[in-house]
Coordinates of C-alpha atoms in Angstrom, one line a residue:
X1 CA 109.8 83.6 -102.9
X2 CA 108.7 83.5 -99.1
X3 CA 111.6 84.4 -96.5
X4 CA 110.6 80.7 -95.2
X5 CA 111.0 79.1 -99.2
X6 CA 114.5 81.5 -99.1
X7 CA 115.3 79.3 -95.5
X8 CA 115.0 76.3 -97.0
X9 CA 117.6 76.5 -99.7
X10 CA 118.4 73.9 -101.5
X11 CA 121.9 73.0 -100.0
X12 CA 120.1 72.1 -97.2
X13 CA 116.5 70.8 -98.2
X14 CA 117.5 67.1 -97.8
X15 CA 120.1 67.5 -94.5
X16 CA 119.6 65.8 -91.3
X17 CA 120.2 67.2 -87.8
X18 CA 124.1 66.2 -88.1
X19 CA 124.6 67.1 -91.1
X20 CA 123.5 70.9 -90.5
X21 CA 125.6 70.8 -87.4
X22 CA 128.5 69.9 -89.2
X23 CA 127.9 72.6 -91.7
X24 CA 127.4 75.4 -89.0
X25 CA 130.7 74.4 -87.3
X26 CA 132.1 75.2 -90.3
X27 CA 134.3 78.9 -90.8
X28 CA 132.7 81.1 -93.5
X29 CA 133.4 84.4 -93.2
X30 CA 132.2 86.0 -96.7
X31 CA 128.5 85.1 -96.6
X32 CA 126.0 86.7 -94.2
X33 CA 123.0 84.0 -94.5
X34 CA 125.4 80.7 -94.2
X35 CA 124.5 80.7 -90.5
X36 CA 121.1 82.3 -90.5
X37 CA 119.9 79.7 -92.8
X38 CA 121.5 76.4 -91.2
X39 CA 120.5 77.9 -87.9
X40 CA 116.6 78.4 -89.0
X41 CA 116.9 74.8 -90.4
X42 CA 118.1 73.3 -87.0
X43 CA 115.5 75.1 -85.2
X44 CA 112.7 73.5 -87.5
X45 CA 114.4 70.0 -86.6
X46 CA 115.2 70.9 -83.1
X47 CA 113.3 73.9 -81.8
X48 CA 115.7 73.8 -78.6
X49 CA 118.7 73.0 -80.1
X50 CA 120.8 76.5 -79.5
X51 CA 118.9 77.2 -75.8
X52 CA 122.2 75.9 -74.1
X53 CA 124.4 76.5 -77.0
X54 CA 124.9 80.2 -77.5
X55 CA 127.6 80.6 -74.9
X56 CA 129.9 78.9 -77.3
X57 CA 129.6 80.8 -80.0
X58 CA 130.4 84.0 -81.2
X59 CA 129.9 86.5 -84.1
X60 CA 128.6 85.5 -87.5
X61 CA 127.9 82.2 -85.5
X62 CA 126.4 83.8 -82.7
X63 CA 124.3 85.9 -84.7
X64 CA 122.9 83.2 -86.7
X65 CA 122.2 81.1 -84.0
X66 CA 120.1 83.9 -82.2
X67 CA 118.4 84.1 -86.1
X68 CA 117.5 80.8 -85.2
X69 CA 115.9 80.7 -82.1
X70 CA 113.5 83.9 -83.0
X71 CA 112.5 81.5 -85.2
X72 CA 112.2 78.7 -83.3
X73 CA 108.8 77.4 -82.3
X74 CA 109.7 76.9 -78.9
X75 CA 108.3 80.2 -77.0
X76 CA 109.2 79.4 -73.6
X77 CA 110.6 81.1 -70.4
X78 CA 114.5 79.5 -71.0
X79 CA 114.3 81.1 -74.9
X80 CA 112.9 84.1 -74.0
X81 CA 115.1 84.5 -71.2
X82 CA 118.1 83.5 -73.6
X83 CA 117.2 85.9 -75.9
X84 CA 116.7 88.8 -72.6
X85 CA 120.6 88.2 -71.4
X86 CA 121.3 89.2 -75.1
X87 CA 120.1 92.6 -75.2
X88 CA 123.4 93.1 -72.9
X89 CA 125.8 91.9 -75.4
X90 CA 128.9 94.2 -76.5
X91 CA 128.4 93.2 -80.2
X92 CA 126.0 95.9 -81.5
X93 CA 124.7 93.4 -84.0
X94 CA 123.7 90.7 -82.0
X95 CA 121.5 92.9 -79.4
X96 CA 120.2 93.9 -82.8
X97 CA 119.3 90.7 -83.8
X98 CA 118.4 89.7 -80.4
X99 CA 115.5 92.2 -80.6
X100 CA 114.5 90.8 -83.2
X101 CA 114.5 87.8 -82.2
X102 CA 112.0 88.6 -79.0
X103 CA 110.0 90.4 -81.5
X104 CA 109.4 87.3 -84.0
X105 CA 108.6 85.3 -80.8
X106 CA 106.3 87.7 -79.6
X107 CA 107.5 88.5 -76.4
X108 CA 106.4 92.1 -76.0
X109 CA 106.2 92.3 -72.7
X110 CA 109.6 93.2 -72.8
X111 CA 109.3 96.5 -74.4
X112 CA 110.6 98.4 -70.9
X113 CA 113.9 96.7 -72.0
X114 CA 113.9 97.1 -75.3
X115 CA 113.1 100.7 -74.9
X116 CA 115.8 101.5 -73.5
X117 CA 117.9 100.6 -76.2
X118 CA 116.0 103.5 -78.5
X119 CA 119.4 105.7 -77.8
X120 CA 121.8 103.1 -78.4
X121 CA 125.4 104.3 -80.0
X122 CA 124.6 101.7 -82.9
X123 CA 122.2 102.2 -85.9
X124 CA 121.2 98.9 -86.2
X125 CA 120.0 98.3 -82.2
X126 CA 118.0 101.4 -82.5
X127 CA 116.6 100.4 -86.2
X128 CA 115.6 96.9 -84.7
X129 CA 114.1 99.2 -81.3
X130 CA 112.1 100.8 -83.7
X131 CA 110.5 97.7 -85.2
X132 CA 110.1 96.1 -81.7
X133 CA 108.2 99.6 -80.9
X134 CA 105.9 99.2 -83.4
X135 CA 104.7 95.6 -82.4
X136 CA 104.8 96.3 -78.8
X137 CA 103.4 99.2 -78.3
X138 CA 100.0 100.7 -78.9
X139 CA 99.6 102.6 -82.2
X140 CA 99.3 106.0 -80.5
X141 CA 102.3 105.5 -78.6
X142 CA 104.8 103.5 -81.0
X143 CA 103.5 106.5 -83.4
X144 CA 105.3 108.9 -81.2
X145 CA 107.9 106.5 -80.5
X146 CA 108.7 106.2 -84.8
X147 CA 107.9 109.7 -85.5
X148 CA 110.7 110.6 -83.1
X149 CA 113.5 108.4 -84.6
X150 CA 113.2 110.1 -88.0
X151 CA 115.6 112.5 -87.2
X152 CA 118.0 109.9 -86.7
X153 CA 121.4 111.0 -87.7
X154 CA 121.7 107.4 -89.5
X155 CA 119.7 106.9 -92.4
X156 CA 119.1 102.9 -91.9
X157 CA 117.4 104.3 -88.7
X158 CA 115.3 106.6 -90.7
X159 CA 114.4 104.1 -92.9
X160 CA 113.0 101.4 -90.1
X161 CA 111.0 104.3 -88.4
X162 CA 109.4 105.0 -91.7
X163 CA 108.8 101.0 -92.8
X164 CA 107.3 100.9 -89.3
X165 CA 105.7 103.9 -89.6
X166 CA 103.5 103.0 -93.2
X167 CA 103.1 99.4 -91.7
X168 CA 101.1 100.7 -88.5
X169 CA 99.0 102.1 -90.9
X170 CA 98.2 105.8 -89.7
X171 CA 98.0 108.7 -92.5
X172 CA 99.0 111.2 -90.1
X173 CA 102.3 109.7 -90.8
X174 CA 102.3 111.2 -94.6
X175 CA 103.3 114.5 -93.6
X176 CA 105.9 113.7 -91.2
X177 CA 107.2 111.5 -93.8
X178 CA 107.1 113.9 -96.9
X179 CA 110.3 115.9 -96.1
X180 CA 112.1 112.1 -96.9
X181 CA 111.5 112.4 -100.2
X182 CA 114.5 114.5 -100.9
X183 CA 116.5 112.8 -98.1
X184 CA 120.0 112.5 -99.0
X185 CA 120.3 108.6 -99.1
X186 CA 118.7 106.9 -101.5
X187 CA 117.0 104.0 -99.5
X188 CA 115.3 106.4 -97.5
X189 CA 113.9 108.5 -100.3
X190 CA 112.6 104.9 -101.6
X191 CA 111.7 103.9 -98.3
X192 CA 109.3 107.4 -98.1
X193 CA 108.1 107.2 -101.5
X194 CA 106.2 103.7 -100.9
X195 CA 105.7 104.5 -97.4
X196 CA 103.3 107.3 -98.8
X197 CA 101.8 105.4 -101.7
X198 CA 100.9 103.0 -99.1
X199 CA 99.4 105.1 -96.2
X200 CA 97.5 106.9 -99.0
X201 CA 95.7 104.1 -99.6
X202 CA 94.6 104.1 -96.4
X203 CA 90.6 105.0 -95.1

């Protein structure tokens, strides 16, 4: 199943725009898609719909909202600036998902932002840095930029930089990436074994 066909659950397949805005005014607080998925639904209907919006929200909301517009098909100035204001936010997780966010919409340029944000205090800013890096950068360069965060004290840090690492495709990256094998969290041990299957592959 596609991450789009996983979008387009079935409890909202058949909703129309007010339906889906009544369901994300709703308060759910034990389920981390709710949001994401009514929020990518609203941006199919409406690719504008949360441009003037995410002032009035706020966590989970917030987040999913900003889910929603990187996956919006409107690319212009007002959403990537929208996006842009939010790589300033307090809330670790939404700069994270803000990143993303610019990344999905492909708005690169803004790397000499986002770069700065490689030595943020939270794991998941500097995981989603790491897979901006990879997009936005050229291989040479996000391969130093990857290669550096593997000594990441986090290991959900490590893990991006290695993801990133096997999916820009350079086998250099195989012994930098061996030691993870016996890393002490799991993921990351996972994370290096297919990373290496994969870049072994490679010409």
């Amino acid at each position: 199943m596609t991450a789009a066909t996983d979008m387009q659950s079935l409890f909202v397949a058949d909703k129309k725009l007010g339906e889906l805005e009544a369901l994300f005014a709703c308060e759910i607080s034990d389920d981390d898609d709710f949001y994401d998925v009514l929020a990518y639904n609203l941006t199919r209907l409406e690719p504008r719909y949360f441009l003037d919006k995410l002032g009035s929200y706020q966590g989970p909301r917030l987040r999913g909202a900003v889910f929603g517009l990187g996956h919006s098909a409107d690319r212009s100035h007002e959403q990537k600036a929208a996006l842009a204001a939010l790589l300033y936010h307090p809330e670790p997780l939404i700069v994270g998902e803000a990143i993303d966010a610019l990344r999905r919409s492909e708005h690169l340029d803004l790397w000499q932002q986002v770069g700065t944000l490689i030595g943020h205090a939270a794991a998941p800013v500097r995981g989603a840095a790491a897979r901006f890096a990879r997009k936005a950068l050229l291989p040479e360069e996000a391969f130093l930029v990857l290669t550096g965060l593997l000594d990441d004290a986090d290991p959900l840090v490590r893990q991006n930089a290695i993801d990133e690492l096997a999916e820009l495709g350079n086998r250099r990256a195989i012994d930098a990436i061996r030691r993870f094998l016996q890393d002490p969290d799991e993921d990351v041990r996972l994370a290096a074994a297919s990373a290496i299957n994969a870049l072994s592959s490679q010409p």
